[in-house]
mmCIF file of C-alpha atoms in Angstrom:
data_model
loop_
_atom_site.group_PDB
_atom_site.id
_atom_site.type_symbol
_atom_site.label_atom_id
_atom_site.label_comp_id
_atom_site.label_asym_id
_atom_site.label_seq_id
_atom_site.Cartn_x
_atom_site.Cartn_y
_atom_site.Cartn_z
ATOM 1 C CA MET A 1 36.636 49.231 -75.359
ATOM 2 C CA ARG A 2 36.377 50.958 -78.737
ATOM 3 C CA ALA A 3 37.948 49.542 -81.870
ATOM 4 C CA TYR A 4 40.239 52.495 -82.577
ATOM 5 C CA GLU A 5 41.936 52.051 -79.194
ATOM 6 C CA PHE A 6 43.627 48.932 -80.593
ATOM 7 C CA LEU A 7 45.107 50.770 -83.584
ATOM 8 C CA PRO A 8 47.534 50.663 -85.239
ATOM 9 C CA LEU A 9 47.791 46.882 -85.502
ATOM 10 C CA THR A 10 51.046 45.088 -86.099
ATOM 11 C CA PHE A 11 51.645 43.478 -89.471
ATOM 12 C CA ALA A 12 51.230 39.965 -88.000
ATOM 13 C CA VAL A 13 48.011 40.763 -86.127
ATOM 14 C CA TYR A 14 46.404 42.434 -89.141
ATOM 15 C CA HIS A 15 47.150 39.422 -91.332
ATOM 16 C CA ILE A 16 45.770 37.030 -88.700
ATOM 17 C CA LEU A 17 42.507 39.002 -88.433
ATOM 18 C CA ILE A 18 42.168 39.117 -92.222
ATOM 19 C CA ALA A 19 42.866 35.372 -92.409
ATOM 20 C CA LEU A 20 40.000 34.772 -89.968
ATOM 21 C CA SER A 21 37.617 37.172 -91.720
ATOM 22 C CA GLU A 22 36.018 34.405 -93.802
ATOM 23 C CA GLY A 23 35.487 31.979 -90.969
ATOM 24 C CA ARG A 24 37.136 29.830 -88.338
ATOM 25 C CA ARG A 25 40.610 28.390 -88.831
ATOM 26 C CA HIS A 26 43.189 26.446 -86.808
ATOM 27 C CA GLY A 27 46.769 27.682 -86.367
ATOM 28 C CA TYR A 28 48.232 25.924 -89.399
ATOM 29 C CA GLY A 29 45.223 27.017 -91.463
ATOM 30 C CA ILE A 30 45.916 30.653 -90.508
ATOM 31 C CA ILE A 31 49.554 30.293 -91.649
ATOM 32 C CA GLN A 32 48.460 28.765 -94.960
ATOM 33 C CA GLU A 33 45.881 31.489 -95.543
ATOM 34 C CA ILE A 34 48.443 34.248 -94.810
ATOM 35 C CA GLU A 35 50.851 32.621 -97.258
ATOM 36 C CA ALA A 36 48.108 32.516 -99.882
ATOM 37 C CA GLN A 37 47.019 36.130 -99.344
ATOM 38 C CA THR A 38 50.637 37.386 -99.626
ATOM 39 C CA ASP A 39 51.557 35.149 -102.601
ATOM 40 C CA GLY A 40 53.951 33.199 -100.381
ATOM 41 C CA ARG A 41 55.949 36.254 -99.317
ATOM 42 C CA LEU A 42 54.998 35.947 -95.656
ATOM 43 C CA ARG A 43 55.492 32.604 -93.943
ATOM 44 C CA MET A 44 54.669 33.331 -90.335
ATOM 45 C CA PRO A 45 56.731 31.243 -87.900
ATOM 46 C CA PRO A 46 54.781 29.305 -85.233
ATOM 47 C CA GLY A 47 56.225 31.342 -82.334
ATOM 48 C CA THR A 48 55.008 34.642 -83.785
ATOM 49 C CA LEU A 49 51.624 33.129 -84.629
ATOM 50 C CA TYR A 50 50.898 31.738 -81.176
ATOM 51 C CA GLY A 51 52.348 34.801 -79.424
ATOM 52 C CA ALA A 52 49.873 36.929 -81.402
ATOM 53 C CA ILE A 53 47.002 34.465 -80.898
ATOM 54 C CA SER A 54 47.466 34.465 -77.120
ATOM 55 C CA ARG A 55 47.352 38.292 -77.024
ATOM 56 C CA LEU A 56 44.338 38.434 -79.348
ATOM 57 C CA VAL A 57 42.411 35.913 -77.234
ATOM 58 C CA GLU A 58 43.339 37.791 -74.074
ATOM 59 C CA ARG A 59 42.099 41.108 -75.532
ATOM 60 C CA GLY A 60 38.903 39.579 -76.871
ATOM 61 C CA LEU A 61 39.577 40.111 -80.597
ATOM 62 C CA ILE A 62 39.425 36.394 -81.395
ATOM 63 C CA GLU A 63 38.034 33.410 -79.515
ATOM 64 C CA GLU A 64 38.635 29.691 -79.381
ATOM 65 C CA ILE A 65 35.771 27.501 -80.459
ATOM 66 C CA GLU A 66 34.915 23.964 -79.562
ATOM 67 C CA THR A 67 34.962 21.562 -82.497
ATOM 68 C CA GLU A 68 34.827 17.834 -82.992
ATOM 69 C CA ASP A 69 36.642 17.960 -86.367
ATOM 70 C CA ASP A 70 40.103 17.320 -85.003
ATOM 71 C CA GLU A 71 40.925 16.916 -81.330
ATOM 72 C CA ARG A 72 44.582 17.879 -81.837
ATOM 73 C CA ARG A 73 43.697 21.305 -83.148
ATOM 74 C CA ARG A 74 42.079 24.336 -81.625
ATOM 75 C CA TYR A 75 40.038 26.567 -83.913
ATOM 76 C CA TYR A 76 39.820 30.339 -83.704
ATOM 77 C CA GLN A 77 37.306 32.858 -85.003
ATOM 78 C CA LEU A 78 36.865 36.621 -84.937
ATOM 79 C CA THR A 79 34.719 38.180 -82.231
ATOM 80 C CA ALA A 80 32.449 41.147 -82.989
ATOM 81 C CA LEU A 81 35.106 43.432 -81.486
ATOM 82 C CA GLY A 82 37.817 41.753 -83.566
ATOM 83 C CA ARG A 83 35.837 42.391 -86.741
ATOM 84 C CA GLN A 84 35.350 46.058 -85.799
ATOM 85 C CA VAL A 85 39.089 46.420 -85.142
ATOM 86 C CA MET A 86 39.951 44.773 -88.461
ATOM 87 C CA VAL A 87 37.597 47.114 -90.351
ATOM 88 C CA ALA A 88 38.912 50.154 -88.450
ATOM 89 C CA GLU A 89 42.497 49.211 -89.345
ATOM 90 C CA ALA A 90 41.568 48.690 -93.005
ATOM 91 C CA GLN A 91 39.917 52.134 -93.040
ATOM 92 C CA ARG A 92 42.991 53.675 -91.409
ATOM 93 C CA LEU A 93 45.221 52.119 -94.074
ATOM 94 C CA GLU A 94 42.844 53.269 -96.810
ATOM 95 C CA GLU A 95 43.029 56.840 -95.506
ATOM 96 C CA LEU A 96 46.825 56.666 -95.606
ATOM 97 C CA VAL A 97 46.781 55.372 -99.182
ATOM 98 C CA ASN A 98 44.281 58.106 -100.171
ATOM 99 C CA LEU A 99 46.559 60.684 -98.579
ATOM 100 C CA ALA A 100 49.489 59.377 -100.616
ATOM 101 C CA ARG A 101 47.346 59.547 -103.762
ATOM 102 C CA SER A 102 46.260 63.118 -103.020
ATOM 103 C CA LYS A 103 49.914 64.111 -102.732
ATOM 104 C CA ARG A 104 50.712 62.189 -105.943
ATOM 105 C CA VAL A 105 53.057 59.872 -104.071
ATOM 106 C CA LEU A 106 51.019 57.019 -105.536
ATOM 107 C CA PRO A 107 49.177 56.979 -108.870
ATOM 108 C CA ASP A 108 45.383 57.313 -108.523
ATOM 109 C CA GLU A 109 43.147 54.300 -108.978
ATOM 110 C CA GLY A 110 42.892 54.952 -112.705
ATOM 111 C CA GLY A 111 46.663 54.595 -112.921
ATOM 112 C CA GLN A 112 47.334 58.296 -113.560
ATOM 113 C CA SER A 113 49.977 59.959 -111.420
ATOM 114 C CA MET B 1 64.185 18.629 -85.533
ATOM 115 C CA SER B 2 60.622 18.504 -84.240
ATOM 116 C CA ARG B 3 61.849 16.985 -80.986
ATOM 117 C CA LEU B 4 64.376 19.805 -80.544
ATOM 118 C CA TYR B 5 61.670 22.417 -81.187
ATOM 119 C CA ARG B 6 59.359 20.679 -78.741
ATOM 120 C CA PHE B 7 62.144 20.617 -76.146
ATOM 121 C CA LEU B 8 62.878 24.353 -76.602
ATOM 122 C CA LEU B 9 59.281 25.157 -75.709
ATOM 123 C CA VAL B 10 60.473 24.785 -72.115
ATOM 124 C CA LEU B 11 61.740 28.380 -72.493
ATOM 125 C CA TYR B 12 58.161 29.693 -72.436
ATOM 126 C CA PRO B 13 56.374 30.487 -69.170
ATOM 127 C CA PRO B 14 54.404 27.397 -67.980
ATOM 128 C CA GLU B 15 50.946 28.945 -68.489
ATOM 129 C CA PHE B 16 51.667 29.701 -72.131
ATOM 130 C CA ARG B 17 53.340 26.341 -72.701
ATOM 131 C CA ASN B 18 50.440 24.410 -71.198
ATOM 132 C CA LYS B 19 47.906 26.237 -73.323
ATOM 133 C CA TYR B 20 49.637 26.616 -76.713
ATOM 134 C CA GLY B 21 52.821 24.518 -76.542
ATOM 135 C CA GLU B 22 51.472 21.286 -77.995
ATOM 136 C CA GLU B 23 49.675 23.091 -80.807
ATOM 137 C CA GLN B 24 52.701 25.259 -81.624
ATOM 138 C CA ALA B 25 54.922 22.167 -81.815
ATOM 139 C CA THR B 26 52.389 20.449 -84.110
ATOM 140 C CA VAL B 27 52.336 23.471 -86.448
ATOM 141 C CA PHE B 28 56.153 23.526 -86.549
ATOM 142 C CA ASP B 29 56.132 19.807 -87.347
ATOM 143 C CA GLU B 30 53.690 20.311 -90.231
ATOM 144 C CA MET B 31 55.630 23.271 -91.664
ATOM 145 C CA TRP B 32 58.956 21.441 -91.355
ATOM 146 C CA HIS B 33 57.669 18.348 -93.172
ATOM 147 C CA ARG B 34 55.947 20.409 -95.853
ATOM 148 C CA THR B 35 59.142 22.401 -96.561
ATOM 149 C CA LEU B 36 61.148 19.197 -96.644
ATOM 150 C CA ARG B 37 58.657 17.591 -99.064
ATOM 151 C CA ASP B 38 58.000 20.595 -101.356
ATOM 152 C CA GLU B 39 61.483 22.170 -101.385
ATOM 153 C CA ASN B 40 64.738 20.642 -100.139
ATOM 154 C CA ILE B 41 66.787 19.966 -97.024
ATOM 155 C CA PHE B 42 68.508 23.374 -97.184
ATOM 156 C CA ALA B 43 65.199 25.245 -97.328
ATOM 157 C CA ALA B 44 63.917 23.111 -94.453
ATOM 158 C CA GLY B 45 67.092 23.840 -92.465
ATOM 159 C CA GLY B 46 66.681 27.569 -93.105
ATOM 160 C CA PHE B 47 63.064 27.395 -91.984
ATOM 161 C CA ALA B 48 64.037 25.485 -88.814
ATOM 162 C CA ILE B 49 66.716 28.053 -87.893
ATOM 163 C CA ARG B 50 64.304 30.961 -88.426
ATOM 164 C CA ALA B 51 61.602 29.191 -86.430
ATOM 165 C CA MET B 52 63.961 28.572 -83.519
ATOM 166 C CA ILE B 53 65.244 32.165 -83.454
ATOM 167 C CA ASP B 54 61.576 33.207 -83.519
ATOM 168 C CA LEU B 55 60.893 30.849 -80.606
ATOM 169 C CA PHE B 56 63.756 32.368 -78.556
ATOM 170 C CA VAL B 57 62.596 35.927 -79.186
ATOM 171 C CA MET B 58 58.935 35.171 -78.550
ATOM 172 C CA ALA B 59 59.752 33.227 -75.366
ATOM 173 C CA LEU B 60 61.587 36.299 -74.157
ATOM 174 C CA LEU B 61 58.676 38.587 -74.983
ATOM 175 C CA THR B 62 55.980 36.289 -73.641
ATOM 176 C CA GLY B 63 55.075 36.547 -69.995
ATOM 177 C CA ASP B 64 53.729 38.966 -67.469
ATOM 178 C CA GLY B 65 56.903 40.425 -66.001
ATOM 179 C CA ARG B 66 57.921 37.382 -63.976
ATOM 180 C CA PRO B 67 61.299 35.907 -64.898
ATOM 181 C CA GLY B 68 60.832 33.191 -67.474
ATOM 182 C CA ALA B 69 63.006 30.212 -68.288
ATOM 183 C CA LEU B 70 64.872 32.168 -70.963
ATOM 184 C CA GLU B 71 65.784 34.908 -68.530
ATOM 185 C CA ARG B 72 67.006 32.300 -66.057
ATOM 186 C CA PHE B 73 69.064 30.811 -68.900
ATOM 187 C CA PHE B 74 70.703 34.203 -69.530
ATOM 188 C CA SER B 75 71.435 34.568 -65.810
ATOM 189 C CA PHE B 76 73.004 31.085 -65.779
ATOM 190 C CA LEU B 77 75.126 31.939 -68.836
ATOM 191 C CA ALA B 78 76.288 35.153 -67.165
ATOM 192 C CA VAL B 79 77.304 33.186 -64.056
ATOM 193 C CA LEU B 80 79.397 30.869 -66.237
ATOM 194 C CA PHE B 81 81.290 33.906 -67.515
ATOM 195 C CA LEU B 82 81.743 35.241 -63.998
ATOM 196 C CA ILE B 83 83.165 32.036 -62.495
ATOM 197 C CA PRO B 84 86.674 32.160 -64.123
ATOM 198 C CA SER B 85 87.082 35.835 -63.209
ATOM 199 C CA THR B 86 86.043 35.248 -59.632
ATOM 200 C CA ILE B 87 88.373 32.268 -59.185
ATOM 201 C CA PHE B 88 91.215 34.117 -60.861
ATOM 202 C CA ALA B 89 90.675 37.213 -58.750
ATOM 203 C CA THR B 90 90.464 35.304 -55.477
ATOM 204 C CA VAL B 91 93.505 33.092 -56.110
ATOM 205 C CA ASN B 92 95.576 35.957 -57.477
ATOM 206 C CA ILE B 93 94.943 38.315 -54.592
ATOM 207 C CA THR B 94 95.460 35.563 -52.011
ATOM 208 C CA LYS B 95 98.738 34.391 -53.559
ATOM 209 C CA TYR B 96 100.007 37.946 -53.976
ATOM 210 C CA ASN B 97 99.282 38.809 -50.348
ATOM 211 C CA LEU B 98 101.015 35.621 -49.181
ATOM 212 C CA GLY B 99 104.112 36.772 -51.064
ATOM 213 C CA GLU B 100 103.888 34.089 -53.735
ATOM 214 C CA PRO B 101 104.056 34.718 -57.492
ATOM 215 C CA ALA B 102 100.638 35.611 -58.761
ATOM 216 C CA LEU B 103 98.883 33.562 -61.455
ATOM 217 C CA TYR B 104 99.488 36.462 -63.821
ATOM 218 C CA ASP B 105 103.258 35.881 -63.519
ATOM 219 C CA TRP B 106 102.859 32.147 -64.034
ATOM 220 C CA TRP B 107 100.717 32.621 -67.136
ATOM 221 C CA SER B 108 103.059 35.272 -68.520
ATOM 222 C CA SER B 109 106.036 32.949 -68.025
ATOM 223 C CA MET B 110 104.185 30.394 -70.135
ATOM 224 C CA GLY B 111 103.830 33.028 -72.862
ATOM 225 C CA ILE B 112 100.091 33.437 -72.305
ATOM 226 C CA HIS B 113 98.725 36.944 -71.761
ATOM 227 C CA LEU B 114 95.080 36.261 -71.111
ATOM 228 C CA SER B 115 94.882 37.768 -67.655
ATOM 229 C CA ASP B 116 93.302 41.072 -68.646
ATOM 230 C CA ALA B 117 90.739 39.320 -70.798
ATOM 231 C CA VAL B 118 89.846 36.972 -67.934
ATOM 232 C CA ILE B 119 89.776 39.693 -65.300
ATOM 233 C CA LEU B 120 87.660 42.281 -67.070
ATOM 234 C CA GLY B 121 86.343 40.256 -69.997
ATOM 235 C CA GLY B 122 84.359 37.850 -67.781
ATOM 236 C CA PRO B 123 82.376 40.473 -65.861
ATOM 237 C CA LEU B 124 81.917 42.578 -68.999
ATOM 238 C CA ALA B 125 80.603 39.567 -70.916
ATOM 239 C CA ALA B 126 78.274 38.748 -68.012
ATOM 240 C CA MET B 127 76.909 42.300 -68.029
ATOM 241 C CA ALA B 128 76.464 42.208 -71.806
ATOM 242 C CA ILE B 129 74.595 38.906 -71.614
ATOM 243 C CA LEU B 130 72.251 40.303 -68.979
ATOM 244 C CA LEU B 131 71.682 43.596 -70.770
ATOM 245 C CA LEU B 132 71.255 42.156 -74.257
ATOM 246 C CA PRO B 133 67.675 40.888 -73.752
ATOM 247 C CA LEU B 134 66.726 44.180 -72.116
ATOM 248 C CA VAL B 135 68.060 46.162 -75.073
ATOM 249 C CA HIS B 136 66.125 43.895 -77.403
ATOM 250 C CA LEU B 137 62.947 44.185 -75.377
ATOM 251 C CA ASN B 138 63.092 47.949 -75.237
ATOM 252 C CA VAL B 139 63.422 48.494 -78.957
ATOM 253 C CA GLY B 140 60.299 50.353 -80.001
ATOM 254 C CA SER B 141 59.002 50.703 -76.478
ATOM 255 C CA THR B 142 58.320 54.095 -74.974
ATOM 256 C CA MET B 143 58.166 52.653 -71.481
ATOM 257 C CA ILE B 144 61.831 51.739 -71.188
ATOM 258 C CA LEU B 145 62.182 52.069 -67.432
ATOM 259 C CA GLN B 146 58.955 50.247 -66.684
ATOM 260 C CA ARG B 147 59.789 47.393 -69.049
ATOM 261 C CA SER B 148 63.326 47.132 -67.646
ATOM 262 C CA SER B 149 62.164 46.898 -64.057
ATOM 263 C CA GLN B 150 59.567 44.297 -64.984
ATOM 264 C CA LYS B 151 62.048 42.143 -66.823
ATOM 265 C CA LEU B 152 64.986 42.367 -64.447
ATOM 266 C CA SER B 153 64.680 39.406 -62.151
ATOM 267 C CA ARG B 154 66.236 39.294 -58.706
ATOM 268 C CA TRP B 155 68.849 36.889 -60.042
ATOM 269 C CA SER B 156 69.807 39.229 -62.865
ATOM 270 C CA ILE B 157 70.251 42.097 -60.405
ATOM 271 C CA VAL B 158 72.444 39.951 -58.106
ATOM 272 C CA ILE B 159 74.616 38.788 -61.021
ATOM 273 C CA ALA B 160 74.875 42.259 -62.539
ATOM 274 C CA GLY B 161 75.832 43.606 -59.081
ATOM 275 C CA GLY B 162 78.452 40.850 -58.748
ATOM 276 C CA SER B 163 79.914 41.734 -62.157
ATOM 277 C CA VAL B 164 80.210 45.395 -61.223
ATOM 278 C CA MET B 165 81.761 44.481 -57.860
ATOM 279 C CA ILE B 166 84.456 42.280 -59.420
ATOM 280 C CA MET B 167 85.273 44.938 -61.997
ATOM 281 C CA GLY B 168 85.393 47.543 -59.192
ATOM 282 C CA ILE B 169 87.756 45.405 -57.082
ATOM 283 C CA PHE B 170 90.167 45.021 -59.975
ATOM 284 C CA ILE B 171 90.057 48.664 -60.953
ATOM 285 C CA MET B 172 90.749 49.675 -57.334
ATOM 286 C CA TYR B 173 93.461 47.028 -57.077
ATOM 287 C CA GLY B 174 95.070 48.341 -60.271
ATOM 288 C CA ILE B 175 94.979 51.917 -58.967
ATOM 289 C CA VAL B 176 96.459 50.985 -55.560
ATOM 290 C CA GLU B 177 99.210 48.786 -57.017
ATOM 291 C CA ASN B 178 100.191 50.760 -60.118
ATOM 292 C CA ILE B 179 99.041 54.360 -60.123
ATOM 293 C CA ILE B 180 99.455 55.408 -56.454
ATOM 294 C CA PRO B 181 103.085 54.097 -56.136
ATOM 295 C CA ALA B 182 103.999 55.948 -59.341
ATOM 296 C CA LEU B 183 102.762 59.216 -57.785
#
């Protein structure tokens, strides 16, 4: 399955993939990372997190990994497909932002509108 | 609070609960205690309410088309609304046909005029309860019919059919007793 077939991603899924982009994390670690990357604006509730995780595991975008760090926790990491999907979504968003800039909806990167 | 959250996990389908339930409850526990420690009891209460609403919605959305515990809960709730209407309808019709004063007359003599609400309100509430999750599920979906058929359990169909039947009986009864004689 090609990466673009998964697009567009939901807000929650995109943030989870980005949170896992720097390495493995457990569920609570993903929530903390999302809070940090959104300056505390997004506190993902556990139900949404695990609903998304179960779908991502099922579709092969993330995988569980065995670890001896903490038996109570399960760790997750991106798969190669998951990384491709994350990059494809970032590129899609970048194209949308560039489109907005070209139409002067947003100021350009230099700050000029 | 953590115990209540853990208990509510029963609303998820068993496969999901067995795989992620324990971990999800642990994460809730950690977030609840952190909010309580870093903020205050009101913030923690707000978080707990949001987390439980999230749990209800996600339990409803999680699954593979088979009726989950939450759907069975909605069916049960709808039955509770149907019971008073059914009893009222049965007793009223039986008493009326035996030539005795109907319950409506007895209630009215007591100054209570709840009959219409009981007769049509019960089945209507039951229908609303059954349809509410479907409406929620279909928001944003382009496959409305497919999703509806997947999520309507046999129980829901039986209860919805029962609601329509009771409403139909009373509408017909009203027509026969009130409108036809007037013609």
